[in-house]
Coordinates of C-alpha atoms in Angstrom, one line a residue:
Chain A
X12 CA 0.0 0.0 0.0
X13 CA 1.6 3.5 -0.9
X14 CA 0.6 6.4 1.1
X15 CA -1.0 9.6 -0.3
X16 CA 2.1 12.1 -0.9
X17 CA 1.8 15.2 1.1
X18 CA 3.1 18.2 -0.8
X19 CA 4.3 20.2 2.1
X20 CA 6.6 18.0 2.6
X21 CA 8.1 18.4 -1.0
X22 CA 11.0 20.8 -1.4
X23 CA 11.7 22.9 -4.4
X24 CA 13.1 21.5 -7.2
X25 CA 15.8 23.8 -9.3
X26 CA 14.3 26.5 -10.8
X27 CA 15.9 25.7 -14.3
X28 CA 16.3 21.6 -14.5
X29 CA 18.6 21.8 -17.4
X30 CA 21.1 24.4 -16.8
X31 CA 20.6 24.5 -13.2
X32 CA 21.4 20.4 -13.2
X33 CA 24.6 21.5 -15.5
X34 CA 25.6 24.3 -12.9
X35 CA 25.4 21.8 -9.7
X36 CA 27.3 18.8 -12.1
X37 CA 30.0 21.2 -12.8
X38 CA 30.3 22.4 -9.0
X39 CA 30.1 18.4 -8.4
X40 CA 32.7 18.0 -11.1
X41 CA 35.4 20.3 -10.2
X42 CA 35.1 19.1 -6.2
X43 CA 36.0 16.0 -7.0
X44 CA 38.2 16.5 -9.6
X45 CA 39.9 18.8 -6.9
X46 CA 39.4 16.7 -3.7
X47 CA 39.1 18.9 -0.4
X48 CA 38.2 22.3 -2.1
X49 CA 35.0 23.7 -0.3
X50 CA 32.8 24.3 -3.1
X51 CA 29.3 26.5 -2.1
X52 CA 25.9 25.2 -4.0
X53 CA 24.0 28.0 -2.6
X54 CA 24.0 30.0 -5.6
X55 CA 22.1 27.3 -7.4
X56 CA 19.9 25.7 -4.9
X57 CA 19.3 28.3 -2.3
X58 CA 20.3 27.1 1.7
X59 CA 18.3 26.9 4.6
X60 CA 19.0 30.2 5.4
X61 CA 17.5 31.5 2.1
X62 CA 14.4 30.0 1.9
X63 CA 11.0 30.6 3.7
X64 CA 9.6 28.3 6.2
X65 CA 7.3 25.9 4.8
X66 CA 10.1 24.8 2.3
X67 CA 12.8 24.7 4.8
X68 CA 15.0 21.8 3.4
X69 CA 18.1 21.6 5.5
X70 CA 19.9 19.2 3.1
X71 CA 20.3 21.9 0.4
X72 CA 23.8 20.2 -1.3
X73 CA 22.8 17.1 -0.6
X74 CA 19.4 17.5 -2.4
X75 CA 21.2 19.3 -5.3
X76 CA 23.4 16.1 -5.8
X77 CA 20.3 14.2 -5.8
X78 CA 18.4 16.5 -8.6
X79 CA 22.0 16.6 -10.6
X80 CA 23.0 13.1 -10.6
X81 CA 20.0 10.1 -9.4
X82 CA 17.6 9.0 -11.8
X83 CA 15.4 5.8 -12.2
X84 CA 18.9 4.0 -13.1
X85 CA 20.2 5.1 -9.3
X86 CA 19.4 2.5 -6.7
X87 CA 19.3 4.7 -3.6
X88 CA 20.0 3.5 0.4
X89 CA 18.6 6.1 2.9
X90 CA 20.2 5.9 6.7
X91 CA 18.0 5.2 9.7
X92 CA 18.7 9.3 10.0
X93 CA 18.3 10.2 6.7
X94 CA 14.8 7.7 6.5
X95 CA 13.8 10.4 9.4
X96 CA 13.0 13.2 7.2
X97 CA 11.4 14.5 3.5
X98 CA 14.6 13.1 1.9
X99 CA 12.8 9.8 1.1
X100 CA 9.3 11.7 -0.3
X101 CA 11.7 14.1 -2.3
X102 CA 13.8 11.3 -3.9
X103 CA 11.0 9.4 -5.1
X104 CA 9.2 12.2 -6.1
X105 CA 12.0 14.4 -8.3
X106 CA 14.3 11.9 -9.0
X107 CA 12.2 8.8 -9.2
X108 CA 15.0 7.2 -7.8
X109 CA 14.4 3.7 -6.4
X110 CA 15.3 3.5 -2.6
X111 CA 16.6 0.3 -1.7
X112 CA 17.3 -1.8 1.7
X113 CA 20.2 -3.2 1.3
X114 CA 23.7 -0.2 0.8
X115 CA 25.4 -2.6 -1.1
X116 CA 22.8 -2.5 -4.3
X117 CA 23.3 1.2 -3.8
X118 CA 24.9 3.0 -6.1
X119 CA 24.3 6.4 -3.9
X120 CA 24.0 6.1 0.0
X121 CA 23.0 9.3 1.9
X122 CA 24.4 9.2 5.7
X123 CA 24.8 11.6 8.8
X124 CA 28.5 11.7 9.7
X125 CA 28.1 9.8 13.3
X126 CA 26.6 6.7 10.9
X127 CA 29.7 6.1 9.4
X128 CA 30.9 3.6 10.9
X129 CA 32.2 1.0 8.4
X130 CA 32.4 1.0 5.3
X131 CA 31.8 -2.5 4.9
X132 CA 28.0 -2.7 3.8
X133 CA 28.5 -0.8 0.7
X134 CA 29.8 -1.3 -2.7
X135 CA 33.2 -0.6 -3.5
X136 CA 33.1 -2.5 -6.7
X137 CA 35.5 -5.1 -8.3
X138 CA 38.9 -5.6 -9.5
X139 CA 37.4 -5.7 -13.1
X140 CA 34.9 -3.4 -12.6
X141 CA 36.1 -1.0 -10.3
X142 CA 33.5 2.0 -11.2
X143 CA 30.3 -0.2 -10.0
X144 CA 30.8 1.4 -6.9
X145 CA 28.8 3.2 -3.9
X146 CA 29.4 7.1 -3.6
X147 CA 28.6 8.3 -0.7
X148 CA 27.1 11.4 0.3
X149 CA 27.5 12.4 4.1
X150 CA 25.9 15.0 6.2
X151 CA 28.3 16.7 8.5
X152 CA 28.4 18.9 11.1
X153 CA 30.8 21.7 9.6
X154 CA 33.2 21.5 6.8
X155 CA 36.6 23.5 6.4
X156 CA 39.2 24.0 3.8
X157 CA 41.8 25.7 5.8
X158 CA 45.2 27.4 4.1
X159 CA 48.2 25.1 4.0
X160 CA 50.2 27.2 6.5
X161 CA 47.3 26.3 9.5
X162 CA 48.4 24.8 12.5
X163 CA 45.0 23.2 13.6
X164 CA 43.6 20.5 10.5
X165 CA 41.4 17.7 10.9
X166 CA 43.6 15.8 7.8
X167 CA 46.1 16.4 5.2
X168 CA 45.1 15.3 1.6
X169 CA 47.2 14.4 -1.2
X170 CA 47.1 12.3 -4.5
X171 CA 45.3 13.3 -7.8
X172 CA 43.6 16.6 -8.2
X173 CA 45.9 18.4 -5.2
X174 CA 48.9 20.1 -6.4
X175 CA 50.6 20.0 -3.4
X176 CA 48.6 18.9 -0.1
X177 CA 45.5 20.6 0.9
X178 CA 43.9 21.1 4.7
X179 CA 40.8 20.2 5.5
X180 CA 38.4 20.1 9.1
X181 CA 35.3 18.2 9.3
X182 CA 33.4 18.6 12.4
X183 CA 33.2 15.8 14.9
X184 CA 35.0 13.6 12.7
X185 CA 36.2 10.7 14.8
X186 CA 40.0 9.2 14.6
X187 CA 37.9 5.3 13.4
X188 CA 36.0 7.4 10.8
X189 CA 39.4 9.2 9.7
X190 CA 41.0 5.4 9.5
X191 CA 37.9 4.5 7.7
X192 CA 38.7 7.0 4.9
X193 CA 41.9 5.8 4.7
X194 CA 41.4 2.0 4.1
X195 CA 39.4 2.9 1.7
X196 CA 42.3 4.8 -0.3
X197 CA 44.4 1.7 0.3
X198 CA 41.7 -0.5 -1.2
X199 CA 42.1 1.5 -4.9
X200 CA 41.4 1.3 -7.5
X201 CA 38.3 -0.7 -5.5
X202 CA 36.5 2.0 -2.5
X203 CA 33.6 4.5 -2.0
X204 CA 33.9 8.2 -2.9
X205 CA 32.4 10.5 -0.8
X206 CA 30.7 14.0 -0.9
X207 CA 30.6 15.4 2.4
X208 CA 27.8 18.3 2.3
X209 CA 26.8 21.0 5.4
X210 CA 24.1 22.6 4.4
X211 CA 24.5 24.2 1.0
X212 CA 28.4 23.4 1.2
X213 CA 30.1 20.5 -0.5
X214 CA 33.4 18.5 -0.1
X215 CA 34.5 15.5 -2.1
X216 CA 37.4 12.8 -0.7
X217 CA 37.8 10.4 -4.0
X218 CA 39.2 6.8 -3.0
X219 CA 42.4 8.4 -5.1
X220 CA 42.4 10.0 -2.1
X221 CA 45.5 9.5 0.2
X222 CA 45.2 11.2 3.4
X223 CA 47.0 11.9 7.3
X224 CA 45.4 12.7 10.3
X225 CA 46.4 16.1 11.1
X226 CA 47.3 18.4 14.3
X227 CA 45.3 20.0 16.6
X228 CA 47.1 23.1 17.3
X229 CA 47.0 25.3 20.4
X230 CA 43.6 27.2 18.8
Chain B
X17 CA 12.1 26.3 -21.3
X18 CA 15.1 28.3 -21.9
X19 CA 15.9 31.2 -24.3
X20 CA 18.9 31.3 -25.4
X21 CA 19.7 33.6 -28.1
X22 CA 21.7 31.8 -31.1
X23 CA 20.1 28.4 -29.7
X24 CA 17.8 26.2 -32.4
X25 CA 15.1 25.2 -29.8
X26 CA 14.0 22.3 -31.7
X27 CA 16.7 20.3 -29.3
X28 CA 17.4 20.4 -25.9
X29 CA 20.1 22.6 -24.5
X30 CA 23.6 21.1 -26.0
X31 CA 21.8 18.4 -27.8
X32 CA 21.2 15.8 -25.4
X33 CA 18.4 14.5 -23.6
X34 CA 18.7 15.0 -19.7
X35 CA 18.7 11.5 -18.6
X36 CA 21.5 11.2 -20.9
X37 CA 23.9 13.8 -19.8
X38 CA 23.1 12.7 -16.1
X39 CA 24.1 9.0 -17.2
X40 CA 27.3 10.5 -18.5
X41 CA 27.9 13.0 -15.7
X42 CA 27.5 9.9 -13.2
X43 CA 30.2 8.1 -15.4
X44 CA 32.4 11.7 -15.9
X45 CA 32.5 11.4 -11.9
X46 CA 33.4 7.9 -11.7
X47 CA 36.2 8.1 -14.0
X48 CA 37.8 10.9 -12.1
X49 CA 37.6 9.0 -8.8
X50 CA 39.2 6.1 -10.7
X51 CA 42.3 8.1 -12.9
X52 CA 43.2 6.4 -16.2
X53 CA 40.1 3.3 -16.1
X54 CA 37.8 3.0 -18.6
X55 CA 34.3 3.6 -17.9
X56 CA 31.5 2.6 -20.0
X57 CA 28.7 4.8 -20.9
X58 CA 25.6 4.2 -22.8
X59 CA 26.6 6.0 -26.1
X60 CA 24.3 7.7 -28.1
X61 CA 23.8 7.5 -31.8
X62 CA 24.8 11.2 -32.8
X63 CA 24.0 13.2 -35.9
X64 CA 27.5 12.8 -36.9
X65 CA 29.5 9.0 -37.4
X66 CA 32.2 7.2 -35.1
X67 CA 35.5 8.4 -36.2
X68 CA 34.3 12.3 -36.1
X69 CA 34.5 12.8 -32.5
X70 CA 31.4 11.4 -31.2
X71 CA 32.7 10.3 -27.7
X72 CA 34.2 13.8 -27.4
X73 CA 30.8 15.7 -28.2
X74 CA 28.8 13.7 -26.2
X75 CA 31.4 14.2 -22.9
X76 CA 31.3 17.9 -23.7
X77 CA 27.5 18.3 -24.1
X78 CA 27.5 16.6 -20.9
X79 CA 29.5 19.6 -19.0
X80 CA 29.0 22.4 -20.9
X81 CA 27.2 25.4 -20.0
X82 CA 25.8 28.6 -20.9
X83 CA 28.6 30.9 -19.8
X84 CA 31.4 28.5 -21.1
X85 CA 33.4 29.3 -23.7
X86 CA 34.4 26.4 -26.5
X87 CA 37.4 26.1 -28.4
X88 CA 37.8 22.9 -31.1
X89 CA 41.0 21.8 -32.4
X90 CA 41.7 19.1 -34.8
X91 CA 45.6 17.8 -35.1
X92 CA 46.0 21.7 -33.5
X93 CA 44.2 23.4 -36.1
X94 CA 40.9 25.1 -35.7
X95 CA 39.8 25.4 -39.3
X96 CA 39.6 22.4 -40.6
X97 CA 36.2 20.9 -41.4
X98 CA 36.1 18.6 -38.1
X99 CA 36.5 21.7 -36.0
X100 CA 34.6 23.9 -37.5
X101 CA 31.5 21.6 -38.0
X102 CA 32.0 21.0 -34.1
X103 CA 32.5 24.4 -33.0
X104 CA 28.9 25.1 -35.0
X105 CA 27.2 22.0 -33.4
X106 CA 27.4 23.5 -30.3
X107 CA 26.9 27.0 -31.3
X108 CA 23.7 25.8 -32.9
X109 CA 22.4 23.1 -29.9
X110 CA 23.6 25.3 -26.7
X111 CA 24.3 28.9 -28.4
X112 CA 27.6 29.2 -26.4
X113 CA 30.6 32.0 -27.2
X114 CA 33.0 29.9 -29.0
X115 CA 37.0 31.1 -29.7
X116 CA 40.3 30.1 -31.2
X117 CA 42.3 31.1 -28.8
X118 CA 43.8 28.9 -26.0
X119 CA 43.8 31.0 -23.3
X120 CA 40.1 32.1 -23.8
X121 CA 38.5 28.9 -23.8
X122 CA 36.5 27.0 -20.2
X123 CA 36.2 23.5 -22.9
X124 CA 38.5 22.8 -25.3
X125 CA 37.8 19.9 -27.3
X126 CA 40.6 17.9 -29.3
X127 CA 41.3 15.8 -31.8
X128 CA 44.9 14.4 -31.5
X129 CA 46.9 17.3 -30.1
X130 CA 47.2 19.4 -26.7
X131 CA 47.4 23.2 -27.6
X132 CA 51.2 24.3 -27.1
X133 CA 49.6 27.2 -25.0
X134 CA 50.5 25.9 -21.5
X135 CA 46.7 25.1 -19.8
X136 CA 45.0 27.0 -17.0
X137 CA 43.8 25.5 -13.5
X138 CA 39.7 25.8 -14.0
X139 CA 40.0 24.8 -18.5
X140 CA 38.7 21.1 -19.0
X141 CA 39.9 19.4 -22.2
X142 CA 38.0 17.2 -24.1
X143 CA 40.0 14.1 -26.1
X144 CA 38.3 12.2 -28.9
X145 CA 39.3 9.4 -28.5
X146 CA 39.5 5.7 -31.4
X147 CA 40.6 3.4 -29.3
X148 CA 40.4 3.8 -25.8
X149 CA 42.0 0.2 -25.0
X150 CA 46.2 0.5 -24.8
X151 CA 46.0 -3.5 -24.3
X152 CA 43.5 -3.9 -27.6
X153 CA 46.2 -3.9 -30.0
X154 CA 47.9 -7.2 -28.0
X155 CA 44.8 -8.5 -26.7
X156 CA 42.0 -8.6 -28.4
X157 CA 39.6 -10.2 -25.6
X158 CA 37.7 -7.5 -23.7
X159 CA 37.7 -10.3 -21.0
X160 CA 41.0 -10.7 -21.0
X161 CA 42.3 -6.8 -21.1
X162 CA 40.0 -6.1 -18.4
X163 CA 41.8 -9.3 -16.1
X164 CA 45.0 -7.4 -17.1
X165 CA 44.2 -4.1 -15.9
X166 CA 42.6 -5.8 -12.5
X167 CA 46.0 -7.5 -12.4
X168 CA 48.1 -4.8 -13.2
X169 CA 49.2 -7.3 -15.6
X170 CA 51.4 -4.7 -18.2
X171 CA 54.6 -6.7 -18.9
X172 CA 53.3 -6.8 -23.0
X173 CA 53.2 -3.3 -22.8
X174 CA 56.7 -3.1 -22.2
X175 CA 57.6 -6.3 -24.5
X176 CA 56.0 -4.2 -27.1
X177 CA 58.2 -1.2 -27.0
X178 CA 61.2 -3.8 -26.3
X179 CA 60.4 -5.2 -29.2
X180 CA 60.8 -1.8 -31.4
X181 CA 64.6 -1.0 -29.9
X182 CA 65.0 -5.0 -30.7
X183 CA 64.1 -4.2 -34.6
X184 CA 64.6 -0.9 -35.2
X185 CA 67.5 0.5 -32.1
X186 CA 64.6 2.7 -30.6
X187 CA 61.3 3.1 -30.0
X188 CA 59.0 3.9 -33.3
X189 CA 55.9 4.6 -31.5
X190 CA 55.2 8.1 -32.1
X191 CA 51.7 8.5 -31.2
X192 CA 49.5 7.1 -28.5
X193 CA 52.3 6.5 -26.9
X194 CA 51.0 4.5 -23.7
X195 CA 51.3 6.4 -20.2
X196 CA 51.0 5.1 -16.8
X197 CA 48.3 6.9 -15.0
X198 CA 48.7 7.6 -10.8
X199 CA 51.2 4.8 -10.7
X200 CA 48.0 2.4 -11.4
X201 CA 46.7 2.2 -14.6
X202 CA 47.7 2.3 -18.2
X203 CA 46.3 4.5 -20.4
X204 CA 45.8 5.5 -23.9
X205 CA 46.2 9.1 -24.6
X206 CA 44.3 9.0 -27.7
X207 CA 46.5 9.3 -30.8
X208 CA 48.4 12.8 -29.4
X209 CA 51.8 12.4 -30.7
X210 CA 54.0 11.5 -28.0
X211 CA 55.5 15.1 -28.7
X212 CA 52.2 16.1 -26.3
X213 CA 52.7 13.5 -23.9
X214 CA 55.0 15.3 -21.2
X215 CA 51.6 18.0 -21.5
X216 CA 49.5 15.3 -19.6
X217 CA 51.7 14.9 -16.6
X218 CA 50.7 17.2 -13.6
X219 CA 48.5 19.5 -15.3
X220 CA 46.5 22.3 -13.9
X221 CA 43.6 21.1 -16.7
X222 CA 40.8 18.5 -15.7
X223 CA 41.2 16.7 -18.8
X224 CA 38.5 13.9 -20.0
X225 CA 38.6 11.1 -22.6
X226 CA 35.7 10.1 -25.0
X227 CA 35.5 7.0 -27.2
X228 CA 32.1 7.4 -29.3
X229 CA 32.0 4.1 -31.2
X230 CA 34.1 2.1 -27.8
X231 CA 31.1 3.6 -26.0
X232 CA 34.2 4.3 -22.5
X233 CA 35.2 7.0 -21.3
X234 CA 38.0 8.1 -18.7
X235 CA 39.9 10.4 -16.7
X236 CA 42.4 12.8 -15.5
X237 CA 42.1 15.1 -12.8
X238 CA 44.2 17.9 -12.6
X239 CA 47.7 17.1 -11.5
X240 CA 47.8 13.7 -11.4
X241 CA 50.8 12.1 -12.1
X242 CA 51.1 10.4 -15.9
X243 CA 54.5 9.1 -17.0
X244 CA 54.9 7.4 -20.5
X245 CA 56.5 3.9 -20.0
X246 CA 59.9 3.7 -21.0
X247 CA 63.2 1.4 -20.2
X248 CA 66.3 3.3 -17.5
X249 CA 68.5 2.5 -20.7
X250 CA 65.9 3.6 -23.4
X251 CA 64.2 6.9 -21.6
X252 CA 61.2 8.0 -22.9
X253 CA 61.8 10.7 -25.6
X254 CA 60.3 13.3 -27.2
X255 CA 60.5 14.2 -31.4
X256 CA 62.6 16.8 -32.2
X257 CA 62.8 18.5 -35.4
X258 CA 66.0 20.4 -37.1
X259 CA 63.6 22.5 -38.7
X260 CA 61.5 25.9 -37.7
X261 CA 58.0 26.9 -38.5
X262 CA 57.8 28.5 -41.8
X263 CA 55.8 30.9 -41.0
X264 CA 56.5 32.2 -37.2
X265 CA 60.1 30.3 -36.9
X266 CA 59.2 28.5 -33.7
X267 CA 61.3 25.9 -32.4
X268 CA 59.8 24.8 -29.7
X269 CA 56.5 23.8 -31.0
X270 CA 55.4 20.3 -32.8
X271 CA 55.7 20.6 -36.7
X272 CA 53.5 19.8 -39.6
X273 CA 55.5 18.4 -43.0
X274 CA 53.7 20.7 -45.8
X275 CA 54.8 19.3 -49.0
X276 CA 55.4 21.8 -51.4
X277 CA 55.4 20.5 -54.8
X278 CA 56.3 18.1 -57.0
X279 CA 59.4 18.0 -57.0
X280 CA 59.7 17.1 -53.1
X281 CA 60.3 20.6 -51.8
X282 CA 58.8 20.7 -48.5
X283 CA 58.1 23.2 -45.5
X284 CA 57.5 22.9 -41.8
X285 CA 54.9 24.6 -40.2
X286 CA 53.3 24.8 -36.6
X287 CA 50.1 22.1 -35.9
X288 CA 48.5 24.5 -33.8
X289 CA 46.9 27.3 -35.7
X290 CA 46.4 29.5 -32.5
X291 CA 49.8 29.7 -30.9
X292 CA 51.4 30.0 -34.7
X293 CA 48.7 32.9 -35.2
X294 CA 50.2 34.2 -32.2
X295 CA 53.9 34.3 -32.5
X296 CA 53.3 35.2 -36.0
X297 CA 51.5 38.5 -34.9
X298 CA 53.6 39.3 -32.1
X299 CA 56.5 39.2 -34.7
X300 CA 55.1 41.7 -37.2
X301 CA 54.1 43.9 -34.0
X302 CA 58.3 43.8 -32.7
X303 CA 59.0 44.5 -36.4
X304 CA 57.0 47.9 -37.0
X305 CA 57.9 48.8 -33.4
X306 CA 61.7 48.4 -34.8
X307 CA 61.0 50.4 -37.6
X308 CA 59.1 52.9 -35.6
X309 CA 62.5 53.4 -33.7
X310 CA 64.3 53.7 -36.9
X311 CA 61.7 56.3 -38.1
X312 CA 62.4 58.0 -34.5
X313 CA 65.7 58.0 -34.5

């Protein structure tokens, strides 16, 4: 039995579904291309702090993945946290993207941060077919790209897409979580990638990812 | 519904259906996660056949936008019918600005060469790409290539160029030379002459491979490392040439052979149109400034 859909619960979709989907892919695009740069989706999909009540959709990147990239070909896994909210009505109902029980026949999972802990239910692919893979995308608390001369960093990335190293904080990221990210680097080419959103904001770690633990400084 | 001056709205912005483009946007994003693997995509038939750059149309009508800027090259040049027919495909389907000039473009798309304009951090270049397999030519199986690259299994890859020093004293592969991608996999660079191939190794450019007809796709990010297999005894090497350009007398650039005419007189002149355009104004400039200073003086 389905139930009747309630359309208060159904956030905006873009306002343009063609070039607004090309603006959010791009944004998409270049963060993982260019793993650990803070990328804003605000422009395109306005944040919670844009919109009026009634439409309040707290999720605003992680929706604007979800419009951009899930379709009927997207199997979709929904957290006990994420199952909570509007994110399941609004899947179905923009994306018609079937949501499925089981992460592994997932090919995008949506998570809060502090129900990451394995990575083990979710596809990382094969050795011949490395690409069949899970991505991820991970509500946190706060997200940071910090300048490469700070003393305080949650981790240190390297590997394709950073030039050098880049500095990044995610809030209340635990040291397992942190080790989680990097067992998944040593798994590649096989692993998850992962979009880390905060509201309207957007950070991608790729499985090309390597990446350190960093310092907490005196501040 | 959007109204885009210059656009024919019989089609859909830059051609493609949505569910398409999100299909190879979701494939774009896997192949950057996974540097130098092929990804398969669910090719579309386009209004154009395999051979004239179909992978690389249907990757770039899958990123561009509005505000972007196109440039089209084929073998460096931007006025030959490839480009140009390009270049008005998605003026016509997406009513973008399009240029000739490196620097200027957001998307360049390629046929066979990497401008000699040193890329920016935020350009993306599009390579069409023949064959995207580096193994196909040695293993015909698609079974069996893909066990190789899951193996790592490249020794014939190597055995291959060995066996060019073995016959000729050095190696004759001059184009699509085969690179090792992020110290994992091996890749085709589509048929850029192995001049271009040092162009592909840490650069500031997102660049992205399309095979139309192989229905794959694949990957680099920006500065990722690519380094073109080669032996410590044999290093990989670039062509050089004793000649100039003809017509702006740079050396540093990769030449064209122009035969002449019939009697086997011949000229070399720069493959790319733009940076030859260039250095070929820049040199009449210097000369009127010189005589200006005469006239001065």
């Amino acid at each position: 039995m389905s139930k009747a859909l309630n359309t208060r619960q159904l956030w905006r979709p873009f306002n343009d579904p063609v070039l607004d989907a090309q603006a959010a892919f791009r944004q998409i695009m270049r963060a993982l291309a260019e793993p650990g740069n803070l990328t804003d989706l605000s422009g395109i999909y306005p944040g919670k702090d844009q919109l009026s009540s009634g439409m309040l959709n707290p999720l605003s990147a992680a929706f604007v993945v979800a419009l951009t990239l899930l379709d009927q070909d997207t199997p979709v896994w929904l957290s006990p946290v994420m199952s909570q909210g509007e994110l399941a009505t609004n899947l179905r109902f923009h994306c018609d993207a079937p949501i499925v029980d089981a992460p592994k026949a997932a090919s995008f999972a949506f998570l809060s941060l502090e129900e990451l802990e394995s990575l083990e239910p979710f596809n990382p692919g094969s050795e011949t077919h490395p690409y069949q893979s899970g991505t991820l995308i991970v509500e946190v608390p706060g997200l940071a790209s910090l300048p490469s001369q700070a003393s305080s960093y949650g981790m240190i990335l390297s590997g394709p897409g950073i030039a050098d190293s880049r500095k990044i904080a995610i809030d209340s990221i635990k040291p397992q979580q942190i080790h989680l990210l990097q067992q998944n680097h040593e798994r590649f080419p096989l692993g998850c990638d992962f979009l880390f959103t905060c509201g309207s904001a957007l950070m991608a770690i790729s499985r090309s990812t390597d990446l350190q633990a960093g310092e907490q400084g005196e501040n | 519904m959007t109204d885009r001056p210059g656009q024919d709205e019989a089609y859909n912005f830059a051609y493609l259906d949505e569910q398409t483009k999100r299909m190879i946007r979701r494939a774009i994003l896997k192949g950057i996660a996974i540097p130098g693997c092929q990804i398969p995509f669910g090719g579309r038939e386009m209004p154009l056949p395999y051979g004239w750059g179909t992978g690389g149309i249907q990757v770039t009508a899958s990123i561009l936008g509005p505000d972007d800027c196109l440039k089209v090259i084929d073998q460096g040049a931007d006025d030959t019918t490839n480009a140009v027919s390009i270049r008005r495909f998605f003026e016509r389907t997406a009513g973008i600005r399009s240029t000739l000039i490196t620097e200027e473009a957001d998307v360049i798309q390629t046929r066979h060469r990497i401008p000699e304009t040193p890329l920016k951090a935020g350009q993306t270049l599009v390579y069409q790409v023949p064959i995207p397999e580096p193994l196909r030519f040695i293993e015909p199986s698609e079974t069996a290539t893909r066990r190789m690259h899951a193996l790592e299994d490249y020794g014939v890859m190597h055995l291959k160029l060995y066996e060019d020093i073995a016959r000729y004293g050095h190696v004759s592969t001059a184009y699509a030379y085969p690179v090792m991608v992020n110290q994992r996999y091996v890749m085709d660079p589509s048929p850029i002459p192995k001049f271009d191939n040092p162009k592909l190794h840490m650069s500031p450019a997102l660049q992205l491979f399309g095979a139309g007809r192989e229905k794959r796709l694949y990957a680099l990010p920006p500065y990722t490392r690519v380094e073109s297999l080669d032996f410590e005894d044999f290093p990989f090497e670039v062509q050089k040439w004793d000649e100039q350009c003809a017509l702006c007398g740079a050396t540093d650039s990769f030449l064209d052979e122009v035969i002449t005419d019939d009697e086997g007189s011949r000229l070399f002149v720069c493959s790319d149109t733009d940076y030859c355009q260039k250095r070929q104004k820049r040199l009449t400039q210097s000369s009127s400034e010189v005589r200006k200073e005469e006239l001065a003086s």
